[in-house]
Amino acid sequence: MKNIDAEKTERSILDRYHQKAQGSLQRHQQAKNNFPGGDTRSATYFNPFPLYMEKGKGSRLTDCDGNVYLDLLNNYSSLIHGHAQGDVLLQAQQQLERGSVFGAPSEEGIWHASHLSQRIPSLEWLRYCNSGTEATMFALRTARAFTGRDKIIKVDGGYHGTHDFVEVSVHAAFEKAEVSASRLNSRGVPACVLQNVLVAPFNDLAAMASVLAENEGQIAAIIVEPMLGAGGVVPAAENYLGGLRELADKYGALLIFDEVITFRLSSGGMQETENVKPDLTALGKIIGGGFAVGAFGGRREIMEVFNPENPDSISHSGTFNGNHVTMAAGLVTLELYDPAAVTRLNKMGERMRNGFSGAFTANGIKAQVTGIGSVIGVHWTDEKIVNGGDVVRGAKKSGNLSQLLHLELLNQGVFSSSRGMYILSTPMTEEDVDSAVDTFERTLKLLKPCVAEKAPHLL
Ligand SMILES: Cc1ncc(COP(=O)(O)O)c(C=O)c1O
């Protein structure tokens, strides 16, 4: 029998979203003249149409209809100090007045790199690029050049950007039997990529060991996020990262940590908290102070492959690599994100995670909240989450609850991602956290008829 309350709730969520976001709807229709389906960035598109934001200040965003939101997305974690932070603005403006990029190296780049290497001792030498995608692409190329091997291993459900060699098994396998099968994630990526990109499930050292053993002498690198980010905000099990380090050493492969998201979780990234030293690290997001950025680096012996003083060095160019504005804004951003700021933000993240978790319990819903510090994941499942496959299975069994939660939070003035990822920024206060938790709890209460219809096993 149809659940009338669920239907009414769902319709009301959509109706109220349409009503409050007329200006965004208009712009979305207009955008269809320029972009396929009105979209130019897959992550920002969602059904029925995305919001168009007009401005941001601190932890608040204002959309083109004048609605104000608490920002719990922070551009998918790139904005550590929220929007238009005063010192960052000043540094960027002052640099813009002197010029943005000159086709020459920047001294600001030296300062920025020195700061990063001080925070992350494994980054003995590094290079800048313009996105996290480029950072992982070049980290992998570096590993291949250094080892003379072609194959790499990534984890099922791991996201490392959009270049061909990581567009493999990004959507984790629904079927447990398929977790170790490399699957193309996107049409247009050549099938030959699969010969050189192998996959193992996250948090499974035995599976990683067998892929390494089966391909002995052929693996250039293992690339892994220390906590699955886009794949579901799943932390590494105790000893997993250390175990990867031992396996990489045993088989002569390099270990690459993609800390594009996880760097924000500690002054020196998760390699510091987990006390595991990778050979190479990929960075992006917060290190650019709100501007496009990427960086990769590691042991000098490895990064030497780029040394232009060597006749067979690798060329790595990029029109905007290490540009002055990004470096200036990034440096002040990092300086402001000092150990005290990191600790405070992580504590607020814990408060929010516990709050969200308590809100599920208070509503009698058996869902879960995962993550570390300022990065939070919400999962509509009561089954244990260890890897990306667990996330995908939970999501599939809960219909469109994730979408409804996302839209109703928007209706209630909380901006987050449709995939259930919540990110904090330093201008947020404890009051902001508590108010977000209250909103979350209210929203769950409203959604209960939908939970009863779509995922009764969670009640
Ligand atoms: C872990 C990780 N690696 C790489 C990337 C790619 O970064 P970008 O979007 O800057 O290309 C992302 C982006 O979300 C990411 O989360």
Coordinates of C-alpha atoms and ligand atoms in Angstrom, one line a residue:
M1 CA 0.0 0.0 0.0
K2 CA 1.2 3.5 -0.8
N3 CA 2.3 5.6 2.1
I4 CA 0.4 8.9 1.6
D5 CA 2.4 10.8 4.2
A6 CA 5.6 9.9 2.4
E7 CA 4.2 11.1 -0.9
K8 CA 3.0 14.3 0.7
T9 CA 6.3 14.9 2.4
E10 CA 8.3 14.4 -0.7
R11 CA 6.0 16.7 -2.8
S12 CA 6.2 19.4 -0.1
I13 CA 10.0 19.2 0.0
L14 CA 10.2 19.7 -3.8
D15 CA 7.5 22.4 -3.9
R16 CA 9.1 24.4 -1.2
Y17 CA 12.5 24.1 -2.9
H18 CA 11.0 25.3 -6.2
Q19 CA 9.3 28.2 -4.4
K20 CA 12.4 29.5 -2.6
A21 CA 14.8 29.1 -5.6
Q22 CA 13.0 30.6 -8.5
G23 CA 16.0 32.7 -9.5
S24 CA 18.2 29.6 -9.5
L25 CA 15.7 27.7 -11.6
Q26 CA 15.7 30.6 -14.1
R27 CA 19.5 30.6 -14.4
H28 CA 19.5 26.8 -14.7
Q29 CA 17.2 27.0 -17.7
Q30 CA 19.4 29.8 -19.2
A31 CA 22.5 27.7 -18.6
K32 CA 21.1 25.0 -20.8
N33 CA 21.8 27.3 -23.8
N34 CA 25.5 27.1 -22.9
F35 CA 26.2 23.8 -21.1
P36 CA 24.8 20.2 -21.7
G37 CA 21.9 20.0 -19.3
G38 CA 22.9 23.4 -17.9
D39 CA 25.9 21.8 -16.1
T40 CA 29.7 22.4 -16.3
R41 CA 30.8 20.7 -13.1
S42 CA 29.3 17.3 -12.3
A43 CA 29.8 17.6 -8.6
T44 CA 27.7 20.8 -8.3
Y45 CA 24.7 19.4 -10.4
F46 CA 21.8 17.9 -8.6
N47 CA 18.2 17.2 -9.2
P48 CA 15.9 19.1 -9.7
F49 CA 18.3 22.0 -10.3
P50 CA 21.3 23.4 -8.5
L51 CA 21.3 26.7 -6.5
Y52 CA 23.1 29.7 -8.0
M53 CA 25.1 31.4 -5.2
E54 CA 25.7 35.1 -5.4
K55 CA 28.1 35.7 -2.5
G56 CA 29.8 34.2 0.5
K57 CA 31.1 35.7 3.7
G58 CA 32.6 33.6 6.4
S59 CA 30.4 30.5 6.9
R60 CA 27.4 32.0 5.1
L61 CA 26.3 31.9 1.5
T62 CA 23.6 34.0 -0.2
D63 CA 21.9 32.6 -3.3
C64 CA 20.6 34.7 -6.2
D65 CA 17.1 34.8 -4.6
G66 CA 18.6 36.3 -1.4
N67 CA 18.3 33.1 0.7
V68 CA 21.1 32.8 3.2
Y69 CA 22.6 29.4 4.0
L70 CA 25.1 28.0 6.5
D71 CA 27.8 26.5 4.2
L72 CA 28.5 22.9 5.1
L73 CA 30.1 22.2 1.8
N74 CA 32.9 24.7 1.5
N75 CA 33.4 24.0 -2.1
Y76 CA 33.9 20.3 -1.4
S77 CA 36.4 21.0 1.4
S78 CA 38.7 23.5 -0.4
L79 CA 37.6 26.5 1.7
I80 CA 39.1 26.1 5.2
H81 CA 38.4 29.7 6.3
G82 CA 35.0 29.9 4.6
H83 CA 34.5 32.8 2.2
A84 CA 36.2 36.1 1.6
Q85 CA 38.5 35.8 4.8
G86 CA 40.0 39.2 5.4
D87 CA 43.7 38.4 5.4
V88 CA 43.4 36.0 2.4
L89 CA 41.5 38.7 0.6
L90 CA 44.2 41.3 1.4
Q91 CA 47.1 39.1 0.2
A92 CA 45.3 38.1 -3.0
Q93 CA 44.3 41.7 -3.8
Q94 CA 47.8 43.1 -3.1
Q95 CA 49.3 40.4 -5.3
L96 CA 46.8 41.1 -8.1
E97 CA 47.8 44.7 -8.1
R98 CA 51.4 43.6 -8.6
G99 CA 50.4 41.1 -11.3
S100 CA 49.0 37.6 -11.3
V101 CA 51.6 35.5 -13.2
F102 CA 54.6 36.5 -15.2
G103 CA 55.9 33.4 -17.1
A104 CA 58.6 33.3 -14.5
P105 CA 59.0 31.5 -11.2
S106 CA 57.5 33.1 -8.1
E107 CA 59.2 33.8 -4.8
E108 CA 55.8 33.3 -3.1
G109 CA 56.1 29.7 -4.4
I110 CA 59.3 29.2 -2.4
W111 CA 57.7 30.5 0.7
H112 CA 54.6 28.4 0.2
A113 CA 56.7 25.3 -0.5
S114 CA 58.8 25.9 2.6
H115 CA 55.7 26.2 4.7
L116 CA 54.3 22.9 3.3
S117 CA 57.6 21.0 3.7
Q118 CA 57.8 22.1 7.3
R119 CA 54.3 20.8 8.0
I120 CA 54.7 17.6 6.0
P121 CA 58.3 16.4 6.4
S122 CA 57.9 13.7 3.7
L123 CA 57.5 16.6 1.1
E124 CA 61.2 17.1 0.7
W125 CA 60.7 18.4 -2.8
L126 CA 57.5 19.3 -4.5
R127 CA 56.0 20.8 -7.6
Y128 CA 52.8 22.9 -8.1
C129 CA 50.0 22.3 -10.6
N130 CA 46.5 23.6 -10.8
S131 CA 44.2 20.9 -9.4
G132 CA 44.1 17.7 -7.3
T133 CA 43.5 15.9 -10.6
E134 CA 46.9 17.1 -12.0
A135 CA 48.5 16.3 -8.6
T136 CA 47.6 12.6 -8.7
M137 CA 48.3 12.4 -12.4
F138 CA 51.8 13.7 -12.0
A139 CA 52.4 11.7 -8.7
L140 CA 51.6 8.5 -10.7
R141 CA 53.8 9.6 -13.6
T142 CA 56.6 10.3 -11.2
A143 CA 56.2 6.9 -9.7
R144 CA 56.3 5.2 -13.1
A145 CA 59.3 7.2 -14.2
F146 CA 61.2 6.4 -10.9
T147 CA 60.4 2.7 -10.8
G148 CA 60.4 2.0 -14.5
R149 CA 57.1 0.1 -14.0
D150 CA 53.7 0.9 -15.5
K151 CA 51.1 -0.6 -13.3
I152 CA 49.4 1.1 -10.3
I153 CA 47.0 -0.1 -7.7
K154 CA 44.1 2.1 -6.4
V155 CA 41.3 1.2 -4.1
D156 CA 37.8 0.4 -5.0
G157 CA 35.7 3.6 -4.4
G158 CA 38.8 5.8 -4.3
Y159 CA 38.5 9.2 -6.0
H160 CA 41.6 10.9 -7.2
G161 CA 40.2 13.4 -9.7
T162 CA 39.3 12.9 -13.4
H163 CA 42.3 11.9 -15.4
D164 CA 42.1 8.6 -17.3
F165 CA 44.3 6.5 -15.0
V166 CA 42.1 7.1 -11.9
E167 CA 38.7 6.9 -13.6
V168 CA 38.7 3.3 -12.7
S169 CA 36.5 1.7 -10.0
V170 CA 35.6 5.1 -8.6
H171 CA 32.0 4.0 -8.0
A172 CA 32.7 1.1 -5.7
A173 CA 31.4 -2.3 -6.6
F174 CA 27.9 -3.1 -5.5
E175 CA 28.6 -6.9 -5.7
K176 CA 31.2 -8.0 -3.2
A177 CA 32.6 -10.4 -5.8
E178 CA 33.6 -7.5 -8.0
V179 CA 35.6 -5.4 -5.5
S180 CA 38.9 -6.4 -7.0
A181 CA 37.9 -6.0 -10.6
S182 CA 39.1 -2.8 -12.4
R183 CA 36.0 -1.2 -14.0
L184 CA 36.1 1.9 -16.2
N185 CA 34.2 4.7 -14.5
S186 CA 33.5 6.7 -17.6
R187 CA 32.8 6.2 -21.2
G188 CA 35.6 7.8 -23.2
V189 CA 38.4 6.4 -21.0
P190 CA 40.3 3.9 -23.2
A191 CA 39.9 0.3 -22.1
C192 CA 43.7 -0.1 -22.3
V193 CA 43.9 1.8 -19.0
L194 CA 42.6 -1.3 -17.3
Q195 CA 45.7 -3.3 -18.1
N196 CA 47.7 -0.9 -15.9
V197 CA 45.3 0.1 -13.2
L198 CA 44.5 -2.7 -10.6
V199 CA 42.1 -2.4 -7.8
A200 CA 41.8 -3.7 -4.2
P201 CA 39.1 -3.0 -1.7
F202 CA 39.8 -0.2 0.9
N203 CA 40.9 -1.5 4.4
D204 CA 41.8 -4.9 3.1
L205 CA 45.5 -5.6 3.4
A206 CA 45.2 -9.3 2.3
A207 CA 43.6 -8.3 -1.0
M208 CA 46.3 -5.6 -1.6
A209 CA 49.0 -8.2 -0.8
S210 CA 47.6 -10.6 -3.3
V211 CA 47.4 -8.0 -6.1
L212 CA 51.0 -7.1 -5.4
A213 CA 52.1 -10.8 -5.4
E214 CA 50.2 -11.6 -8.6
N215 CA 52.0 -8.6 -10.3
E216 CA 55.4 -8.9 -8.7
G217 CA 58.0 -6.5 -10.1
Q218 CA 55.3 -4.6 -12.1
I219 CA 53.7 -2.2 -9.7
A220 CA 54.9 1.3 -9.7
A221 CA 52.7 2.6 -6.9
I222 CA 49.8 2.2 -4.6
I223 CA 47.7 5.3 -4.5
V224 CA 45.3 5.8 -1.6
E225 CA 43.4 8.4 0.3
P226 CA 44.2 8.0 4.0
M227 CA 40.4 8.3 4.5
L228 CA 38.0 7.7 1.6
G229 CA 36.6 11.1 0.8
A230 CA 34.1 11.2 -2.1
G231 CA 33.8 7.4 -1.8
G232 CA 31.9 7.9 1.5
V233 CA 34.1 9.5 4.2
V234 CA 35.4 6.1 5.4
P235 CA 38.4 6.2 7.8
A236 CA 41.3 3.8 7.4
A237 CA 41.2 0.9 9.9
E238 CA 43.9 0.8 12.5
N239 CA 47.2 -0.4 10.9
Y240 CA 45.8 -0.2 7.4
L241 CA 48.0 2.6 6.2
G242 CA 51.1 1.2 8.1
G243 CA 50.3 -2.2 6.5
L244 CA 50.3 -0.5 3.0
R245 CA 53.7 1.0 3.8
E246 CA 55.1 -2.4 4.6
L247 CA 53.6 -4.0 1.5
A248 CA 54.8 -1.2 -0.8
D249 CA 58.3 -1.7 0.6
K250 CA 58.2 -5.5 0.3
Y251 CA 57.3 -5.2 -3.4
G252 CA 59.4 -2.2 -4.3
A253 CA 56.3 0.0 -5.1
L254 CA 56.0 3.6 -4.1
L255 CA 53.2 4.5 -1.6
I256 CA 51.3 7.6 -2.7
F257 CA 48.9 9.3 -0.2
D258 CA 46.3 11.5 -1.8
E259 CA 45.8 14.1 0.9
V260 CA 43.8 16.5 -1.2
I261 CA 41.0 16.3 1.4
T262 CA 42.7 14.8 4.4
F263 CA 45.5 17.4 4.8
R264 CA 42.9 19.6 6.6
L265 CA 42.6 17.0 9.4
S266 CA 45.9 17.7 11.0
S267 CA 48.8 20.2 10.7
G268 CA 50.8 17.7 8.7
G269 CA 48.0 15.7 7.1
M270 CA 46.9 12.2 8.0
Q271 CA 50.4 10.9 7.5
E272 CA 51.3 12.8 10.7
T273 CA 48.4 11.5 12.8
E274 CA 48.8 7.9 11.5
N275 CA 52.6 8.2 11.6
V276 CA 53.1 6.7 8.2
K277 CA 55.5 8.2 5.7
P278 CA 54.4 7.9 2.1
D279 CA 56.9 8.2 -0.8
L280 CA 54.8 10.8 -2.6
T281 CA 51.9 13.0 -1.5
A282 CA 49.2 14.7 -3.6
L283 CA 47.7 17.9 -2.3
G284 CA 45.1 20.5 -3.5
K285 CA 42.1 22.3 -2.2
I286 CA 42.9 24.2 1.0
I287 CA 46.5 24.9 0.1
G288 CA 45.4 27.4 -2.6
G289 CA 43.5 29.7 -0.3
G290 CA 40.4 29.5 -2.5
F291 CA 42.2 29.5 -5.8
A292 CA 42.8 26.6 -8.2
V293 CA 45.8 24.6 -7.0
G294 CA 47.5 21.2 -6.8
A295 CA 50.9 20.0 -5.6
F296 CA 52.7 16.8 -5.5
G297 CA 56.0 15.8 -4.0
G298 CA 58.0 13.5 -1.7
R299 CA 61.5 12.1 -1.4
R300 CA 64.2 14.1 -3.2
E301 CA 65.6 10.9 -4.7
I302 CA 62.2 10.4 -6.4
M303 CA 61.4 14.0 -7.3
E304 CA 64.9 14.3 -8.9
V305 CA 63.3 12.9 -12.1
F306 CA 62.1 16.5 -12.7
N307 CA 65.5 18.2 -12.2
P308 CA 66.0 20.2 -15.4
E309 CA 69.7 20.0 -14.9
N310 CA 69.6 16.3 -15.9
P311 CA 69.4 15.7 -19.6
D312 CA 66.6 13.1 -19.3
S313 CA 64.5 15.0 -16.9
I314 CA 60.7 14.9 -17.1
S315 CA 59.1 18.1 -18.4
H316 CA 56.2 19.3 -16.3
S317 CA 54.7 22.6 -17.4
G318 CA 51.5 24.4 -16.6
T319 CA 50.7 28.0 -17.5
F320 CA 49.5 28.7 -14.0
N321 CA 51.7 26.4 -11.9
G322 CA 52.7 28.2 -8.7
N323 CA 51.2 31.5 -9.8
H324 CA 51.7 34.4 -7.5
V325 CA 48.1 34.9 -6.5
T326 CA 47.5 31.3 -5.5
M327 CA 50.8 31.1 -3.7
A328 CA 50.1 34.4 -1.7
A329 CA 46.5 33.5 -0.8
G330 CA 47.5 29.9 -0.1
L331 CA 50.4 30.8 2.2
V332 CA 48.3 33.1 4.5
T333 CA 45.6 30.5 4.5
L334 CA 48.0 27.9 5.8
E335 CA 49.5 30.2 8.3
L336 CA 46.1 31.0 9.7
Y337 CA 45.3 27.3 9.9
D338 CA 47.8 26.7 12.7
P339 CA 47.7 23.8 15.1
A340 CA 45.2 25.6 17.4
A341 CA 42.9 26.3 14.5
V342 CA 43.2 22.7 13.4
T343 CA 42.3 21.4 16.8
R344 CA 39.4 23.7 17.3
L345 CA 37.9 22.8 13.9
N346 CA 38.3 19.1 14.4
K347 CA 36.6 19.4 17.8
M348 CA 33.7 21.2 16.2
G349 CA 33.5 18.5 13.6
E350 CA 33.3 15.9 16.4
R351 CA 30.5 17.9 18.0
M352 CA 28.6 18.0 14.7
R353 CA 29.2 14.3 14.0
N354 CA 28.0 13.3 17.5
G355 CA 25.1 15.7 17.1
F356 CA 24.0 14.2 13.7
S357 CA 24.4 10.7 15.2
G358 CA 22.3 11.7 18.2
A359 CA 19.6 13.1 15.9
F360 CA 19.3 9.8 14.1
T361 CA 19.0 8.0 17.4
A362 CA 16.5 10.5 18.7
N363 CA 14.3 9.8 15.7
G364 CA 14.7 6.0 15.9
I365 CA 16.5 5.8 12.6
K366 CA 19.4 3.3 12.3
A367 CA 21.7 5.3 10.1
Q368 CA 25.3 6.2 10.6
V369 CA 27.6 9.2 10.6
T370 CA 31.3 8.6 9.7
G371 CA 34.4 10.7 9.3
I372 CA 37.2 12.4 11.2
G373 CA 37.4 15.9 12.5
S374 CA 35.9 18.5 10.0
V375 CA 34.9 16.0 7.4
I376 CA 31.6 14.2 8.0
G377 CA 29.7 11.5 6.0
V378 CA 26.0 10.5 6.5
H379 CA 25.0 7.0 5.5
W380 CA 21.4 5.6 5.4
T381 CA 22.5 2.1 6.5
D382 CA 22.8 0.1 9.7
E383 CA 25.4 -2.2 8.2
K384 CA 29.1 -1.9 9.1
I385 CA 31.0 0.5 6.8
V386 CA 34.5 -0.6 6.0
N387 CA 34.9 0.3 2.4
G388 CA 33.4 1.9 -0.6
G389 CA 31.2 -1.1 -1.5
D390 CA 29.5 -0.9 1.9
V391 CA 28.7 2.8 1.2
V392 CA 27.2 2.0 -2.2
R393 CA 25.1 -0.9 -0.9
G394 CA 23.8 1.2 1.9
A395 CA 22.9 4.0 -0.5
K396 CA 21.2 1.7 -2.9
K397 CA 19.0 0.2 -0.2
S398 CA 17.7 3.6 0.9
G399 CA 16.1 4.9 -2.3
N400 CA 16.3 8.7 -2.6
L401 CA 16.5 9.5 1.2
S402 CA 19.9 11.1 0.7
Q403 CA 18.5 13.4 -2.0
L404 CA 15.5 14.3 0.2
L405 CA 17.6 15.1 3.2
H406 CA 19.8 17.3 1.0
L407 CA 16.9 19.2 -0.4
E408 CA 15.1 19.7 2.9
L409 CA 18.3 20.9 4.5
L410 CA 18.5 23.5 1.7
N411 CA 14.9 24.4 2.4
Q412 CA 15.9 24.9 6.0
G413 CA 19.0 27.0 5.2
V414 CA 21.8 24.5 5.3
F415 CA 23.9 24.1 2.2
S416 CA 25.6 20.7 1.8
S417 CA 26.3 18.0 -0.8
S418 CA 23.7 15.7 -2.3
R419 CA 26.1 12.8 -1.6
G420 CA 25.9 13.3 2.2
M421 CA 29.2 14.9 2.8
Y422 CA 29.5 17.8 5.3
I423 CA 32.5 20.0 5.7
L424 CA 33.3 22.6 8.3
S425 CA 35.2 25.8 8.1
T426 CA 37.0 27.9 10.7
P427 CA 34.6 30.9 10.8
M428 CA 31.9 28.5 12.1
T429 CA 31.0 28.8 15.8
E430 CA 29.8 26.2 18.3
E431 CA 26.4 28.0 18.0
D432 CA 26.5 27.3 14.2
V433 CA 27.2 23.7 14.9
D434 CA 24.4 23.3 17.4
S435 CA 21.9 25.1 15.1
A436 CA 22.9 22.8 12.2
V437 CA 22.3 19.8 14.5
D438 CA 18.9 21.1 15.4
T439 CA 18.0 21.6 11.8
F440 CA 19.3 18.1 11.0
E441 CA 17.1 16.7 13.7
R442 CA 14.0 18.6 12.6
T443 CA 14.6 17.4 9.1
L444 CA 14.9 13.8 10.1
K445 CA 11.6 14.1 12.0
L446 CA 9.9 15.4 8.9
L447 CA 11.5 12.6 6.7
K448 CA 10.3 9.8 8.9
P449 CA 7.3 8.8 6.7
C450 CA 9.7 8.6 3.8
V451 CA 12.1 6.4 5.8
A452 CA 9.2 4.2 6.6
E453 CA 8.4 3.8 3.0
K454 CA 11.8 3.7 1.4
A455 CA 13.9 2.0 4.0
P456 CA 11.7 0.4 6.7
H457 CA 14.7 -1.8 7.8
L458 CA 16.2 1.4 9.3
L459 CA 13.3 2.0 11.8
Ligands
LIG1 C1 41.0 12.9 -2.7 C2 40.9 13.8 -3.9 N1 41.8 13.7 -4.8 C3 41.8 14.4 -5.9 C4 40.8 15.3 -6.2 C5 40.7 16.1 -7.4 O1 40.9 17.4 -7.2 P1 40.5 18.6 -8.2 O2 39.0 18.6 -8.1 O3 41.1 19.8 -7.7 O4 40.9 18.2 -9.5 C6 39.7 15.4 -5.3 C7 38.6 16.3 -5.5 O5 37.6 16.3 -4.8 C8 39.8 14.6 -4.1 O6 38.8 14.6 -3.2

